[in-house]
XYZ file of C-alpha atoms in Angstrom:
341
model
C 2.620 1.499 8.083
C 3.044 2.034 11.837
C 0.265 3.408 13.996
C 0.338 7.005 15.082
C 1.232 7.604 18.713
C -1.238 10.310 19.697
C -0.813 13.333 21.869
C -0.857 12.884 25.619
C -4.216 11.687 26.913
C -5.397 10.484 23.487
C -5.834 6.951 22.198
C -4.874 5.405 18.910
C -6.855 6.627 15.955
C -10.112 4.614 16.039
C -10.639 1.866 13.514
C -7.319 1.999 11.660
C -6.131 -1.464 12.593
C -9.572 -2.937 11.916
C -9.597 -1.454 8.435
C -6.171 -2.763 7.548
C -6.528 -6.277 8.933
C -9.897 -6.793 7.237
C -8.434 -6.306 3.758
C -10.925 -3.526 2.982
C -9.409 -0.619 1.062
C -9.347 2.549 3.187
C -11.890 5.196 2.272
C -10.974 8.652 1.040
C -11.210 10.331 4.444
C -9.034 7.591 5.970
C -6.362 8.021 3.297
C -6.462 11.810 3.659
C -6.157 11.380 7.429
C -3.125 9.092 7.041
C -1.313 11.589 4.831
C -2.117 14.645 6.935
C -1.232 12.865 10.184
C 2.066 11.758 8.691
C 2.887 15.265 7.542
C 2.100 16.718 10.982
C 4.264 14.120 12.716
C 7.108 14.546 10.209
C 7.018 18.351 10.490
C 5.957 18.912 6.877
C 2.889 20.645 8.350
C 4.109 22.990 11.082
C 2.403 24.015 14.345
C -0.007 26.904 13.795
C -0.520 26.089 10.131
C -4.161 26.497 9.146
C -6.104 23.575 7.645
C -9.237 24.728 5.859
C -11.819 22.105 4.954
C -12.163 23.544 1.441
C -8.387 23.589 0.918
C -8.020 19.987 2.107
C -10.777 18.910 -0.293
C -9.147 20.799 -3.173
C -5.672 19.494 -2.413
C -6.706 15.827 -2.396
C -9.285 16.102 -5.177
C -12.105 14.962 -2.887
C -15.417 16.431 -1.761
C -15.751 18.407 1.469
C -17.477 15.541 3.333
C -14.407 13.247 3.513
C -12.168 16.296 4.092
C -14.349 17.191 7.104
C -14.115 13.617 8.433
C -10.318 13.585 8.096
C -10.025 16.861 10.016
C -12.432 15.604 12.694
C -10.227 12.556 13.297
C -7.116 14.699 13.465
C -8.873 16.819 16.080
C -9.858 13.720 18.073
C -6.202 12.724 18.236
C -5.100 16.166 19.361
C -3.106 16.824 16.178
C -5.415 19.678 15.161
C -7.401 22.141 17.227
C -10.449 24.113 16.118
C -10.641 27.874 16.520
C -12.764 30.467 14.740
C -14.191 27.783 12.457
C -10.765 26.629 11.214
C -8.352 23.834 12.067
C -4.831 24.595 13.222
C -1.906 22.165 13.540
C -0.837 21.882 17.185
C 2.600 21.627 18.772
C 3.375 17.928 19.288
C 4.314 16.797 22.799
C 7.901 15.905 23.551
C 8.505 12.191 23.124
C 9.073 9.499 20.501
C 6.717 9.213 17.549
C 6.669 6.444 14.947
C 8.044 6.881 11.460
C 5.180 8.231 9.375
C 7.473 9.908 6.853
C 6.838 7.316 4.174
C 3.188 8.359 4.288
C 3.911 12.080 3.872
C 3.981 12.644 0.094
C 4.184 15.910 -1.800
C 1.604 18.563 -1.049
C -0.057 18.376 -4.469
C -1.019 14.700 -4.212
C -4.580 13.831 -5.261
C -6.432 10.738 -4.135
C -9.345 10.830 -6.558
C -7.824 9.714 -9.881
C -7.138 6.181 -8.598
C -10.849 5.346 -8.629
C -13.325 7.857 -9.984
C -16.291 6.378 -8.140
C -14.600 7.336 -4.849
C -14.526 10.972 -5.930
C -18.320 11.146 -6.113
C -19.329 8.504 -3.597
C -19.499 10.435 -0.326
C -21.401 13.329 -1.845
C -23.904 11.021 -3.556
C -24.291 9.043 -0.342
C -25.013 12.212 1.616
C -27.454 13.607 -0.948
C -29.410 10.348 -1.220
C -29.621 9.663 2.504
C -30.663 13.198 3.405
C -33.651 12.892 1.083
C -34.595 9.432 2.373
C -35.971 11.106 5.488
C -38.662 12.648 3.273
C -39.614 9.760 0.986
C -38.516 7.076 -1.449
C -36.680 7.961 -4.648
C -35.726 6.203 -7.822
C -32.041 6.735 -8.589
C -31.523 7.127 -12.344
C -28.089 5.795 -13.222
C -27.518 7.684 -16.480
C -28.718 10.946 -14.909
C -26.300 10.401 -12.036
C -23.458 9.924 -14.509
C -24.421 13.109 -16.357
C -24.749 15.137 -13.140
C -21.155 14.354 -12.151
C -19.647 14.160 -15.635
C -18.602 10.523 -15.255
C -19.287 7.348 -17.225
C -22.240 5.092 -16.474
C -19.729 2.471 -15.357
C -18.479 4.838 -12.663
C -22.045 5.779 -11.655
C -22.966 2.090 -11.475
C -19.949 1.362 -9.256
C -20.911 4.163 -6.865
C -24.463 2.812 -6.697
C -23.168 -0.709 -6.108
C -21.231 0.589 -3.098
C -24.358 2.347 -1.835
C -26.195 -0.940 -2.287
C -23.611 -2.700 -0.108
C -24.242 -0.101 2.598
C -28.006 -0.563 2.387
C -28.563 3.006 1.197
C -30.088 1.950 -2.144
C -31.819 -1.212 -3.329
C -33.024 -2.720 -6.582
C -36.700 -3.274 -7.329
C -38.269 -6.162 -9.279
C -37.342 -4.447 -12.562
C -33.714 -4.009 -11.432
C -34.092 -0.242 -11.058
C -32.122 1.486 -8.314
C -34.140 3.148 -5.577
C -33.544 4.678 -2.153
C -36.138 3.467 0.385
C -37.743 6.038 2.637
C -36.724 6.006 6.289
C -40.276 5.239 7.393
C -41.034 4.056 10.940
C -41.524 0.499 9.659
C -38.229 0.470 7.740
C -36.292 2.030 10.611
C -37.776 -0.600 12.944
C -36.585 -3.348 10.579
C -33.079 -1.897 10.518
C -32.893 -1.798 14.297
C -34.336 -5.315 14.635
C -31.533 -6.663 12.460
C -28.902 -4.615 14.295
C -30.231 -5.956 17.610
C -29.595 -9.485 16.321
C -26.229 -8.953 14.629
C -24.378 -6.366 16.732
C -24.494 -8.286 20.051
C -23.236 -11.385 18.205
C -20.371 -9.355 16.733
C -19.506 -7.876 20.137
C -19.302 -11.328 21.764
C -16.766 -12.360 19.133
C -14.876 -9.055 19.276
C -14.541 -8.796 23.064
C -11.660 -11.293 23.530
C -9.854 -9.900 20.476
C -9.883 -6.223 21.392
C -6.429 -4.616 21.738
C -6.205 -2.605 24.970
C -5.278 0.490 22.959
C -8.566 0.271 21.024
C -10.606 0.370 24.224
C -8.434 3.137 25.639
C -8.979 5.207 22.501
C -12.734 4.622 22.574
C -13.005 5.642 26.225
C -10.734 8.646 25.765
C -12.628 9.968 22.753
C -15.952 9.547 24.527
C -14.644 11.285 27.642
C -13.382 14.214 25.564
C -16.754 14.609 23.834
C -18.665 14.389 27.108
C -16.398 16.970 28.733
C -17.114 19.595 26.045
C -20.462 18.724 24.427
C -20.907 22.216 22.984
C -17.839 21.682 20.771
C -19.062 18.392 19.292
C -20.611 18.752 15.823
C -22.457 16.246 13.646
C -19.315 14.986 11.929
C -17.665 14.153 15.243
C -20.805 12.495 16.598
C -20.950 10.380 13.471
C -17.295 9.397 13.909
C -17.997 8.428 17.526
C -20.921 6.260 16.438
C -18.726 4.492 13.873
C -15.972 3.967 16.439
C -18.126 1.544 18.424
C -20.564 0.134 15.889
C -18.127 -0.364 13.002
C -14.499 -0.112 14.109
C -14.765 -1.928 17.441
C -17.200 -4.574 16.195
C -14.876 -5.074 13.221
C -12.551 -6.945 15.587
C -15.040 -9.824 15.643
C -12.976 -11.616 12.999
C -16.045 -12.630 10.975
C -16.036 -10.715 7.688
C -19.335 -12.285 6.587
C -21.043 -11.085 9.757
C -19.675 -7.568 9.280
C -20.781 -7.521 5.632
C -24.290 -8.502 6.708
C -24.272 -5.932 9.486
C -23.179 -3.103 7.191
C -26.359 -3.532 5.161
C -28.468 -2.630 8.191
C -26.426 0.358 9.358
C -27.997 2.843 6.940
C -28.833 5.148 9.828
C -25.166 5.464 10.717
C -24.591 6.855 7.225
C -27.319 9.416 7.875
C -26.118 10.519 11.295
C -24.044 13.510 10.232
C -26.993 15.037 8.426
C -29.512 14.079 11.078
C -27.435 15.475 13.921
C -26.836 18.750 12.104
C -30.284 19.100 10.557
C -32.320 18.419 13.692
C -31.845 20.837 16.569
C -30.186 19.081 19.506
C -30.913 19.566 23.152
C -28.049 21.158 25.094
C -25.756 18.875 27.022
C -24.257 15.462 26.408
C -25.780 13.280 23.692
C -27.335 10.228 25.419
C -25.572 7.749 23.173
C -22.171 8.919 24.443
C -23.053 7.808 27.969
C -24.367 4.501 26.629
C -21.253 3.900 24.530
C -19.137 4.596 27.604
C -21.147 2.030 29.563
C -20.345 -0.606 26.917
C -16.675 0.399 26.875
C -16.307 0.354 30.668
C -17.816 -3.124 30.927
C -15.474 -4.375 28.206
C -12.490 -2.800 29.959
C -13.507 -4.573 33.171
C -13.590 -7.906 31.342
C -17.360 -8.309 31.590
C -18.177 -9.233 28.002
C -21.743 -10.426 28.576
C -22.548 -7.321 30.607
C -21.206 -5.256 27.714
C -23.457 -7.166 25.315
C -26.482 -6.391 27.507
C -25.446 -2.722 27.646
C -25.219 -2.685 23.841
C -28.716 -4.158 23.561
C -30.058 -1.478 25.907
C -28.261 1.185 23.883
C -29.851 -0.022 20.628
C -33.300 0.066 22.262
C -32.807 3.675 23.298
C -31.256 4.595 19.961
C -34.335 3.439 18.060
C -36.630 5.802 19.949
C -34.198 8.702 19.539
C -33.761 7.985 15.825
C -37.517 8.148 15.313
C -37.734 11.440 17.214
C -34.844 12.936 15.245
C -36.293 11.823 11.897
C -39.602 13.425 12.811
C -37.855 16.715 13.602
C -35.971 16.553 10.304
C -39.209 15.994 8.397
C -40.660 19.128 9.953
C -37.846 21.180 8.389
C -37.796 22.229 4.712
C -36.960 19.309 2.444
C -33.697 19.426 0.450
C -34.035 20.619 -3.141
C -34.516 18.286 -6.110
C -31.631 16.536 -7.844
C -31.547 15.531 -11.536
C -30.820 11.885 -10.780
C -33.496 11.368 -8.088
C -37.178 10.884 -8.964
C -39.743 10.741 -6.123
C -41.670 7.471 -5.877
């Protein structure tokens, strides 16, 4: 499939080429994005047409979390604009666009039936991580299956994926549990990221396509220009654009697999950004990401590595502050498959 040529002033959609060249199957929000983008480019979705998060979720048979992520990426590319809480398809600029028509299937397509674990994964991930700010929980596999009306095999697969992301672990008795985001655990996560991410960036720097850097810088500039319009989902996408998509160009799948285990906090960002009141103005990490991107664009790889290290140092302190603010808010309600430890 060809890459989407974005609207004027926008870069390529972040992380698409990294996902495809790594051999990792695209996630639900990425597949929904591909289809919607193709239908906008092909004209199947016309300018002014409204895209509701709930309708997108219903149409593709997915939860609202991946639907929200797909719409956020469409907005980043300038294919959708937000107004009055809804997304609207925009008029495409005059000029050539690649052939996305083969990716624009019928409107009633559903993504979920291919793999049932994907249908429940994002919601389970969100529910587990949001409660990790308040304590540790045992995750009961058969209760999870019952809560979502799926088999234990499906529940086990979803938990295995969460385990790969570092969201859940297994104790000495092979029981699933979600570790609390305590100061000590958060410090461990950042210590490992401080070791692995600079190594990944050194390897990625000479392999980065110019369009990837242009997209990263453009998306950051857009967010910094209108910080009041940037919600938690978009901030999370911007975090992933550097720490996952860009670093994914390192060419070392084993390194990226190891790194993904320690990026639990990236999974939590959407909730943490929305749950904890933010100070007005530009989020500090946007400026720091831009510093890394500018140094890379100038060909100063080692300077970019040092900027990334500085960014991780600052991010640790901010993560601790944000977690503390979240813990001062009412805790989320109980779930049948989570037992406090």
